[in-house]
């Protein structure tokens, strides 16, 4: 499972989710079968060559059409801001799905 999150910096411990148009980096998180995350950062999401399964955004009104057009699931983190908090909420299915 591969998750993409727009963030403000490229440090997994310090990065916070931001609006898509404010993203300085994109955290690309690979979860293996044991749910062990591997986090890599990219300046643009177009640089990522692996499949993106899910994008997590900060706001349901964020510009997510490019992801929806590619049939990528879009989830909203209503209160979570750090990567760890978002991943925990993802695993417990606490994020809101806005995919059509």
Short mmCIF file of C-alpha atoms in Angstrom, two decimals:
data_model
loop_
_atom_site.label_atom_id
_atom_site.label_comp_id
_atom_site.label_asym_id
_atom_site.label_seq_id
_atom_site.Cartn_x
_atom_site.Cartn_y
_atom_site.Cartn_z
CA UNK A 1 0.00 0.00 0.00
CA UNK A 2 1.44 3.37 -1.03
CA UNK A 3 0.22 6.61 0.54
CA UNK A 4 0.98 10.15 -0.57
CA UNK A 5 0.76 13.22 1.72
CA UNK A 6 1.51 16.88 0.86
CA UNK A 7 3.82 18.21 3.60
CA UNK A 8 5.78 21.31 4.58
CA UNK A 9 9.23 19.76 5.03
CA UNK A 10 11.24 16.65 4.24
CA UNK A 11 11.79 15.33 7.77
CA UNK A 12 9.47 12.47 8.74
CA UNK A 13 9.47 13.49 12.40
CA UNK A 14 8.81 17.20 11.79
CA UNK A 15 6.69 17.27 8.62
CA UNK A 16 3.09 18.47 8.87
CA UNK A 17 0.32 18.00 6.30
CA UNK A 18 -0.50 21.12 4.24
CA UNK A 19 -2.88 22.10 1.43
CA UNK A 20 -1.99 20.53 -1.94
CA UNK A 21 -1.09 23.92 -3.44
CA UNK A 22 1.17 24.72 -0.44
CA UNK A 23 3.15 21.46 -0.53
CA UNK A 24 6.89 21.95 -0.44
CA UNK A 25 7.38 18.18 -0.44
CA UNK A 26 5.33 15.03 -0.91
CA UNK A 27 5.76 12.25 1.62
CA UNK A 28 5.50 8.90 -0.16
CA UNK A 29 4.88 6.16 2.37
CA UNK A 30 5.17 2.50 1.52
CA UNK A 31 3.45 0.12 3.95
CA UNK A 32 4.44 -3.53 3.76
CA UNK A 33 2.38 -6.51 4.93
CA UNK A 34 3.43 -5.91 8.55
CA UNK A 35 2.40 -2.23 8.23
CA UNK A 36 6.00 -1.05 8.55
CA UNK A 37 6.26 2.40 6.93
CA UNK A 38 9.07 3.53 4.66
CA UNK A 39 8.93 7.29 4.05
CA UNK A 40 10.56 9.02 1.07
CA UNK A 41 10.18 12.66 0.10
CA UNK A 42 9.78 14.17 -3.35
CA UNK A 43 9.52 17.80 -4.47
CA UNK A 44 6.64 16.93 -6.81
CA UNK A 45 4.36 13.93 -6.84
CA UNK A 46 5.00 13.55 -10.59
CA UNK A 47 8.51 12.32 -9.73
CA UNK A 48 7.08 9.17 -8.13
CA UNK A 49 7.26 6.16 -10.40
CA UNK A 50 5.60 3.64 -8.05
CA UNK A 51 1.84 3.25 -7.93
CA UNK A 52 0.02 5.63 -5.58
CA UNK A 53 -2.93 3.92 -3.90
CA UNK A 54 -4.11 6.68 -1.57
CA UNK A 55 -3.62 10.43 -1.17
CA UNK A 56 -4.29 12.03 2.21
CA UNK A 57 -5.19 15.73 2.19
CA UNK A 58 -5.80 18.30 4.89
CA UNK A 59 -9.08 19.75 3.62
CA UNK A 60 -12.01 18.18 1.72
CA UNK A 61 -12.03 21.28 -0.52
CA UNK A 62 -8.42 20.75 -1.60
CA UNK A 63 -7.70 20.42 -5.33
CA UNK A 64 -7.77 16.62 -5.70
CA UNK A 65 -9.18 16.14 -9.21
CA UNK A 66 -5.85 14.98 -10.71
CA UNK A 67 -5.87 12.10 -8.22
CA UNK A 68 -9.55 11.26 -8.63
CA UNK A 69 -9.11 11.19 -12.41
CA UNK A 70 -6.40 8.55 -11.92
CA UNK A 71 -8.74 6.52 -9.68
CA UNK A 72 -6.58 7.14 -6.62
CA UNK A 73 -8.42 7.02 -3.29
CA UNK A 74 -8.50 10.43 -1.56
CA UNK A 75 -8.80 10.59 2.21
CA UNK A 76 -9.07 13.63 4.48
CA UNK A 77 -7.20 13.91 7.77
CA UNK A 78 -9.68 16.02 9.77
CA UNK A 79 -7.47 16.60 12.82
CA UNK A 80 -4.22 14.71 12.23
CA UNK A 81 -1.23 16.80 11.15
CA UNK A 82 1.92 14.70 11.55
CA UNK A 83 2.84 11.72 9.37
CA UNK A 84 2.73 9.36 12.37
CA UNK A 85 -0.72 10.59 13.42
CA UNK A 86 -2.02 10.27 9.86
CA UNK A 87 -0.68 6.72 9.51
CA UNK A 88 -2.21 5.72 12.84
CA UNK A 89 -5.57 7.18 11.79
CA UNK A 90 -5.26 5.39 8.43
CA UNK A 91 -4.68 2.03 10.09
CA UNK A 92 -7.68 2.54 12.37
CA UNK A 93 -9.83 3.76 9.43
CA UNK A 94 -10.39 7.18 11.01
CA UNK A 95 -9.77 9.20 7.84
CA UNK A 96 -12.69 10.42 5.73
CA UNK A 97 -13.00 9.11 2.16
CA UNK A 98 -13.94 11.70 -0.47
CA UNK A 99 -13.32 9.50 -3.49
CA UNK A 100 -16.19 9.09 -5.89
#
